[in-house]
Amino acid sequence: MTLRNKLIVLVTSLVVLAGVATASVLHAAGREDRKNRVQADGPPVTGGEVSLAPGSGRRIVFRNMAWGPHRDELATVPADGPSGPRTASGVKCLRFYAAAGTGVCLQAERGAVQDGYRAVILDARLKERAHYSLPGIPTRARVSPSGRLAAWTVFVGGDSYAGTNFSTRTAILDTRTGRLTKTLEDFTIERDGHPYRASDVNFWGVTFADDAHFYATMATGKKTYLVRGDLPARKVTTLRTNLECPSLSPDGTRLAFKKRVPGLPADAPWRLYVLDLATMRETPLAEPRSVDDQLVWQDDRTVVYSLPGDYGADLYTLPANGTGTPHRLLTAGLAPAYLG
């Protein structure tokens, strides 16, 4: 090939690459512009005051996923009118939970080279009390019933629970003292009545019983375990296998969770169950789809969870006793907390 032909090929390649890059930028800009435009068929959302304070009426606070200027902001609706107009706060969260006037908001921080993440502790008026850098992608968040403790889980390797090639980091913060337990991996482990140590241990999905005790998922040796944690003793104890993302009922008697069921697809392996802590009896729930979420209890009879939807995620309710059928609670919502 002559020098002239080589130059023609080089120039042509550069033109093609520039065109691809321009198209990619325009596509991303168009997608971002779509997110910022209010959709005619979407739920109505307006800016206003959102409170986490107790006694302000029964309501749901959640991440608003509807396209428009308030996408990803914490929004609220009355618990008895979840499909009605939403009030958005201006505070953006990827994951969120709240109790007793304290909220934990896991946020993205946009950087010039790459994004970072942080956990923000919010007061009842959604004002920042403290923040902490996160070592990975946010995935779970919880607050203890008293509002004193906050927990969060991030992916530090991988970005899905469906496979086995992932690593998590779970932290617990005392919001009163500021004491941060950076990882549950430092806790003593008792498995099947014996001390246990392994390099592949992962924890995720904390749910609090009180300000000293919690339940969570532990993974090791290609198995998952339900563990009960003792925060003052810095110890966890295994209770049973094949249980992920537990959520304790308001009366403290049951755990709602997702469970891997043999024979299901590798990318959709879960079904929903409820565990009675007194009898250790499992009840399968009437949701035929695979759910990758940490459930929330609407009350002692009903659980709430997310499934993919047109806006990213929708919220559904289901009886906790194994009867009934799923009911879509609201569209374009994620990470709910029932307050008031």
PDB file of N, CA, C and O in Angstrom, residues 274-315:
ATOM      1  N   VAL A 274     -41.657 -15.726  53.680  1.00  0.00           N
ATOM      2  CA  VAL A 274     -41.671 -15.153  55.020  1.00  0.00           C
ATOM      3  C   VAL A 274     -41.304 -16.247  56.010  1.00  0.00           C
ATOM      4  O   VAL A 274     -41.814 -17.375  55.920  1.00  0.00           O
ATOM      5  N   LEU A 275     -40.409 -15.936  56.933  1.00  0.00           N
ATOM      6  CA  LEU A 275     -39.945 -16.873  57.947  1.00  0.00           C
ATOM      7  C   LEU A 275     -40.513 -16.492  59.304  1.00  0.00           C
ATOM      8  O   LEU A 275     -40.346 -15.351  59.758  1.00  0.00           O
ATOM      9  N   ASP A 276     -41.189 -17.441  59.967  1.00  0.00           N
ATOM     10  CA  ASP A 276     -41.659 -17.255  61.338  1.00  0.00           C
ATOM     11  C   ASP A 276     -40.489 -17.549  62.273  1.00  0.00           C
ATOM     12  O   ASP A 276     -39.964 -18.661  62.304  1.00  0.00           O
ATOM     13  N   LEU A 277     -40.052 -16.557  63.037  1.00  0.00           N
ATOM     14  CA  LEU A 277     -38.854 -16.712  63.868  1.00  0.00           C
ATOM     15  C   LEU A 277     -39.072 -17.638  65.060  1.00  0.00           C
ATOM     16  O   LEU A 277     -38.111 -18.184  65.599  1.00  0.00           O
ATOM     17  N   ALA A 278     -40.312 -17.821  65.485  1.00  0.00           N
ATOM     18  CA  ALA A 278     -40.584 -18.716  66.615  1.00  0.00           C
ATOM     19  C   ALA A 278     -40.521 -20.180  66.198  1.00  0.00           C
ATOM     20  O   ALA A 278     -39.982 -21.026  66.915  1.00  0.00           O
ATOM     21  N   THR A 279     -41.057 -20.486  65.012  1.00  0.00           N
ATOM     22  CA  THR A 279     -41.129 -21.879  64.558  1.00  0.00           C
ATOM     23  C   THR A 279     -40.107 -22.205  63.476  1.00  0.00           C
ATOM     24  O   THR A 279     -39.900 -23.381  63.151  1.00  0.00           O
ATOM     25  N   MET A 280     -39.487 -21.169  62.866  1.00  0.00           N
ATOM     26  CA  MET A 280     -38.589 -21.310  61.719  1.00  0.00           C
ATOM     27  C   MET A 280     -39.287 -21.944  60.515  1.00  0.00           C
ATOM     28  O   MET A 280     -38.666 -22.578  59.666  1.00  0.00           O
ATOM     29  N   ARG A 281     -40.591 -21.740  60.425  1.00  0.00           N
ATOM     30  CA  ARG A 281     -41.352 -22.232  59.282  1.00  0.00           C
ATOM     31  C   ARG A 281     -41.367 -21.175  58.192  1.00  0.00           C
ATOM     32  O   ARG A 281     -41.626 -20.002  58.457  1.00  0.00           O
ATOM     33  N   GLU A 282     -41.122 -21.607  56.949  1.00  0.00           N
ATOM     34  CA  GLU A 282     -41.138 -20.712  55.799  1.00  0.00           C
ATOM     35  C   GLU A 282     -42.482 -20.781  55.083  1.00  0.00           C
ATOM     36  O   GLU A 282     -43.033 -21.867  54.890  1.00  0.00           O
ATOM     37  N   THR A 283     -42.981 -19.606  54.675  1.00  0.00           N
ATOM     38  CA  THR A 283     -44.209 -19.527  53.891  1.00  0.00           C
ATOM     39  C   THR A 283     -43.894 -18.871  52.554  1.00  0.00           C
ATOM     40  O   THR A 283     -43.431 -17.721  52.523  1.00  0.00           O
ATOM     41  N   PRO A 284     -44.118 -19.565  51.423  1.00  0.00           N
ATOM     42  CA  PRO A 284     -43.897 -18.923  50.122  1.00  0.00           C
ATOM     43  C   PRO A 284     -44.978 -17.883  49.840  1.00  0.00           C
ATOM     44  O   PRO A 284     -46.155 -18.103  50.141  1.00  0.00           O
ATOM     45  N   LEU A 285     -44.572 -16.758  49.289  1.00  0.00           N
ATOM     46  CA  LEU A 285     -45.537 -15.705  48.960  1.00  0.00           C
ATOM     47  C   LEU A 285     -46.006 -15.851  47.513  1.00  0.00           C
ATOM     48  O   LEU A 285     -45.348 -16.475  46.686  1.00  0.00           O
ATOM     49  N   ALA A 286     -47.153 -15.228  47.232  1.00  0.00           N
ATOM     50  CA  ALA A 286     -47.834 -15.431  45.949  1.00  0.00           C
ATOM     51  C   ALA A 286     -47.339 -14.469  44.880  1.00  0.00           C
ATOM     52  O   ALA A 286     -48.130 -13.805  44.196  1.00  0.00           O
ATOM     53  N   GLU A 287     -46.034 -14.376  44.709  1.00  0.00           N
ATOM     54  CA  GLU A 287     -45.420 -13.570  43.657  1.00  0.00           C
ATOM     55  C   GLU A 287     -44.668 -14.521  42.734  1.00  0.00           C
ATOM     56  O   GLU A 287     -43.643 -15.097  43.132  1.00  0.00           O
ATOM     57  N   PRO A 288     -45.150 -14.726  41.492  1.00  0.00           N
ATOM     58  CA  PRO A 288     -44.516 -15.695  40.603  1.00  0.00           C
ATOM     59  C   PRO A 288     -43.239 -15.194  39.944  1.00  0.00           C
ATOM     60  O   PRO A 288     -42.513 -15.979  39.333  1.00  0.00           O
ATOM     61  N   ARG A 289     -42.938 -13.886  40.054  1.00  0.00           N
ATOM     62  CA  ARG A 289     -41.766 -13.329  39.396  1.00  0.00           C
ATOM     63  C   ARG A 289     -40.561 -13.313  40.348  1.00  0.00           C
ATOM     64  O   ARG A 289     -40.704 -13.334  41.565  1.00  0.00           O
ATOM     65  N   SER A 290     -39.379 -13.282  39.750  1.00  0.00           N
ATOM     66  CA  SER A 290     -38.157 -13.173  40.536  1.00  0.00           C
ATOM     67  C   SER A 290     -37.993 -11.731  41.017  1.00  0.00           C
ATOM     68  O   SER A 290     -38.081 -10.790  40.226  1.00  0.00           O
ATOM     69  N   VAL A 291     -37.780 -11.542  42.309  1.00  0.00           N
ATOM     70  CA  VAL A 291     -37.665 -10.211  42.913  1.00  0.00           C
ATOM     71  C   VAL A 291     -36.275 -10.051  43.513  1.00  0.00           C
ATOM     72  O   VAL A 291     -35.893 -10.808  44.415  1.00  0.00           O
ATOM     73  N   ASP A 292     -35.528  -9.080  43.030  1.00  0.00           N
ATOM     74  CA  ASP A 292     -34.208  -8.761  43.579  1.00  0.00           C
ATOM     75  C   ASP A 292     -34.322  -7.458  44.358  1.00  0.00           C
ATOM     76  O   ASP A 292     -34.024  -6.381  43.847  1.00  0.00           O
ATOM     77  N   ASP A 293     -34.788  -7.559  45.590  1.00  0.00           N
ATOM     78  CA  ASP A 293     -34.998  -6.373  46.409  1.00  0.00           C
ATOM     79  C   ASP A 293     -35.008  -6.779  47.875  1.00  0.00           C
ATOM     80  O   ASP A 293     -35.213  -7.961  48.197  1.00  0.00           O
ATOM     81  N   GLN A 294     -34.769  -5.819  48.756  1.00  0.00           N
ATOM     82  CA  GLN A 294     -34.985  -6.021  50.188  1.00  0.00           C
ATOM     83  C   GLN A 294     -36.367  -5.461  50.500  1.00  0.00           C
ATOM     84  O   GLN A 294     -36.596  -4.255  50.403  1.00  0.00           O
ATOM     85  N   LEU A 295     -37.280  -6.339  50.863  1.00  0.00           N
ATOM     86  CA  LEU A 295     -38.670  -5.941  51.043  1.00  0.00           C
ATOM     87  C   LEU A 295     -38.826  -4.958  52.200  1.00  0.00           C
ATOM     88  O   LEU A 295     -37.982  -4.889  53.100  1.00  0.00           O
ATOM     89  N   VAL A 296     -39.917  -4.207  52.165  1.00  0.00           N
ATOM     90  CA  VAL A 296     -40.324  -3.297  53.234  1.00  0.00           C
ATOM     91  C   VAL A 296     -41.708  -3.737  53.698  1.00  0.00           C
ATOM     92  O   VAL A 296     -42.546  -4.132  52.884  1.00  0.00           O
ATOM     93  N   TRP A 297     -41.955  -3.656  55.003  1.00  0.00           N
ATOM     94  CA  TRP A 297     -43.271  -3.993  55.534  1.00  0.00           C
ATOM     95  C   TRP A 297     -44.144  -2.748  55.567  1.00  0.00           C
ATOM     96  O   TRP A 297     -43.790  -1.734  56.198  1.00  0.00           O
ATOM     97  N   GLN A 298     -45.278  -2.815  54.881  1.00  0.00           N
ATOM     98  CA  GLN A 298     -46.254  -1.726  54.949  1.00  0.00           C
ATOM     99  C   GLN A 298     -46.923  -1.702  56.324  1.00  0.00           C
ATOM    100  O   GLN A 298     -47.194  -0.648  56.893  1.00  0.00           O
ATOM    101  N   ASP A 299     -47.212  -2.880  56.831  1.00  0.00           N
ATOM    102  CA  ASP A 299     -47.744  -3.096  58.174  1.00  0.00           C
ATOM    103  C   ASP A 299     -47.456  -4.559  58.502  1.00  0.00           C
ATOM    104  O   ASP A 299     -46.678  -5.212  57.786  1.00  0.00           O
ATOM    105  N   ASP A 300     -48.049  -5.099  59.558  1.00  0.00           N
ATOM    106  CA  ASP A 300     -47.751  -6.480  59.936  1.00  0.00           C
ATOM    107  C   ASP A 300     -48.355  -7.516  59.000  1.00  0.00           C
ATOM    108  O   ASP A 300     -48.099  -8.712  59.147  1.00  0.00           O
ATOM    109  N   ARG A 301     -49.157  -7.076  58.033  1.00  0.00           N
ATOM    110  CA  ARG A 301     -49.835  -8.019  57.143  1.00  0.00           C
ATOM    111  C   ARG A 301     -49.376  -7.949  55.692  1.00  0.00           C
ATOM    112  O   ARG A 301     -49.677  -8.841  54.901  1.00  0.00           O
ATOM    113  N   THR A 302     -48.649  -6.893  55.316  1.00  0.00           N
ATOM    114  CA  THR A 302     -48.386  -6.620  53.902  1.00  0.00           C
ATOM    115  C   THR A 302     -46.930  -6.230  53.682  1.00  0.00           C
ATOM    116  O   THR A 302     -46.372  -5.446  54.456  1.00  0.00           O
ATOM    117  N   VAL A 303     -46.337  -6.762  52.609  1.00  0.00           N
ATOM    118  CA  VAL A 303     -44.971  -6.397  52.238  1.00  0.00           C
ATOM    119  C   VAL A 303     -44.976  -5.602  50.939  1.00  0.00           C
ATOM    120  O   VAL A 303     -45.906  -5.701  50.132  1.00  0.00           O
ATOM    121  N   VAL A 304     -43.919  -4.805  50.756  1.00  0.00           N
ATOM    122  CA  VAL A 304     -43.766  -3.947  49.576  1.00  0.00           C
ATOM    123  C   VAL A 304     -42.396  -4.232  48.958  1.00  0.00           C
ATOM    124  O   VAL A 304     -41.410  -4.421  49.680  1.00  0.00           O
ATOM    125  N   TYR A 305     -42.338  -4.242  47.627  1.00  0.00           N
ATOM    126  CA  TYR A 305     -41.086  -4.536  46.938  1.00  0.00           C
ATOM    127  C   TYR A 305     -41.123  -3.910  45.548  1.00  0.00           C
ATOM    128  O   TYR A 305     -42.177  -3.486  45.067  1.00  0.00           O
ATOM    129  N   SER A 306     -39.954  -3.858  44.895  1.00  0.00           N
ATOM    130  CA  SER A 306     -39.867  -3.245  43.566  1.00  0.00           C
ATOM    131  C   SER A 306     -39.652  -4.304  42.498  1.00  0.00           C
ATOM    132  O   SER A 306     -39.042  -5.350  42.740  1.00  0.00           O
ATOM    133  N   LEU A 307     -40.160  -3.995  41.311  1.00  0.00           N
ATOM    134  CA  LEU A 307     -39.915  -4.778  40.110  1.00  0.00           C
ATOM    135  C   LEU A 307     -39.649  -3.808  38.960  1.00  0.00           C
ATOM    136  O   LEU A 307     -40.083  -2.654  39.003  1.00  0.00           O
ATOM    137  N   PRO A 308     -38.922  -4.246  37.925  1.00  0.00           N
ATOM    138  CA  PRO A 308     -38.656  -3.355  36.801  1.00  0.00           C
ATOM    139  C   PRO A 308     -39.942  -2.834  36.171  1.00  0.00           C
ATOM    140  O   PRO A 308     -40.942  -3.552  36.076  1.00  0.00           O
ATOM    141  N   GLY A 309     -39.904  -1.561  35.755  1.00  0.00           N
ATOM    142  CA  GLY A 309     -41.062  -0.930  35.123  1.00  0.00           C
ATOM    143  C   GLY A 309     -40.625   0.012  34.022  1.00  0.00           C
ATOM    144  O   GLY A 309     -39.425   0.153  33.739  1.00  0.00           O
ATOM    145  N   ASP A 310     -41.584   0.683  33.409  1.00  0.00           N
ATOM    146  CA  ASP A 310     -41.295   1.563  32.282  1.00  0.00           C
ATOM    147  C   ASP A 310     -40.369   2.716  32.658  1.00  0.00           C
ATOM    148  O   ASP A 310     -39.651   3.245  31.809  1.00  0.00           O
ATOM    149  N   TYR A 311     -40.404   3.140  33.898  1.00  0.00           N
ATOM    150  CA  TYR A 311     -39.568   4.254  34.354  1.00  0.00           C
ATOM    151  C   TYR A 311     -38.316   3.781  35.097  1.00  0.00           C
ATOM    152  O   TYR A 311     -37.555   4.576  35.617  1.00  0.00           O
ATOM    153  N   GLY A 312     -38.127   2.482  35.170  1.00  0.00           N
ATOM    154  CA  GLY A 312     -36.991   1.917  35.899  1.00  0.00           C
ATOM    155  C   GLY A 312     -37.450   0.948  36.956  1.00  0.00           C
ATOM    156  O   GLY A 312     -36.924  -0.160  37.077  1.00  0.00           O
ATOM    157  N   ALA A 313     -38.447   1.347  37.769  1.00  0.00           N
ATOM    158  CA  ALA A 313     -38.954   0.471  38.829  1.00  0.00           C
ATOM    159  C   ALA A 313     -40.340   0.911  39.261  1.00  0.00           C
ATOM    160  O   ALA A 313     -40.645   2.105  39.273  1.00  0.00           O
ATOM    161  N   ASP A 314     -41.178  -0.065  39.592  1.00  0.00           N
ATOM    162  CA  ASP A 314     -42.491   0.172  40.188  1.00  0.00           C
ATOM    163  C   ASP A 314     -42.547  -0.554  41.523  1.00  0.00           C
ATOM    164  O   ASP A 314     -41.821  -1.530  41.746  1.00  0.00           O
ATOM    165  N   LEU A 315     -43.424  -0.110  42.414  1.00  0.00           N
ATOM    166  CA  LEU A 315     -43.585  -0.736  43.716  1.00  0.00           C
ATOM    167  C   LEU A 315     -44.862  -1.558  43.755  1.00  0.00           C
ATOM    168  O   LEU A 315     -45.908  -1.124  43.261  1.00  0.00           O
TER     169      LEU A 315
END
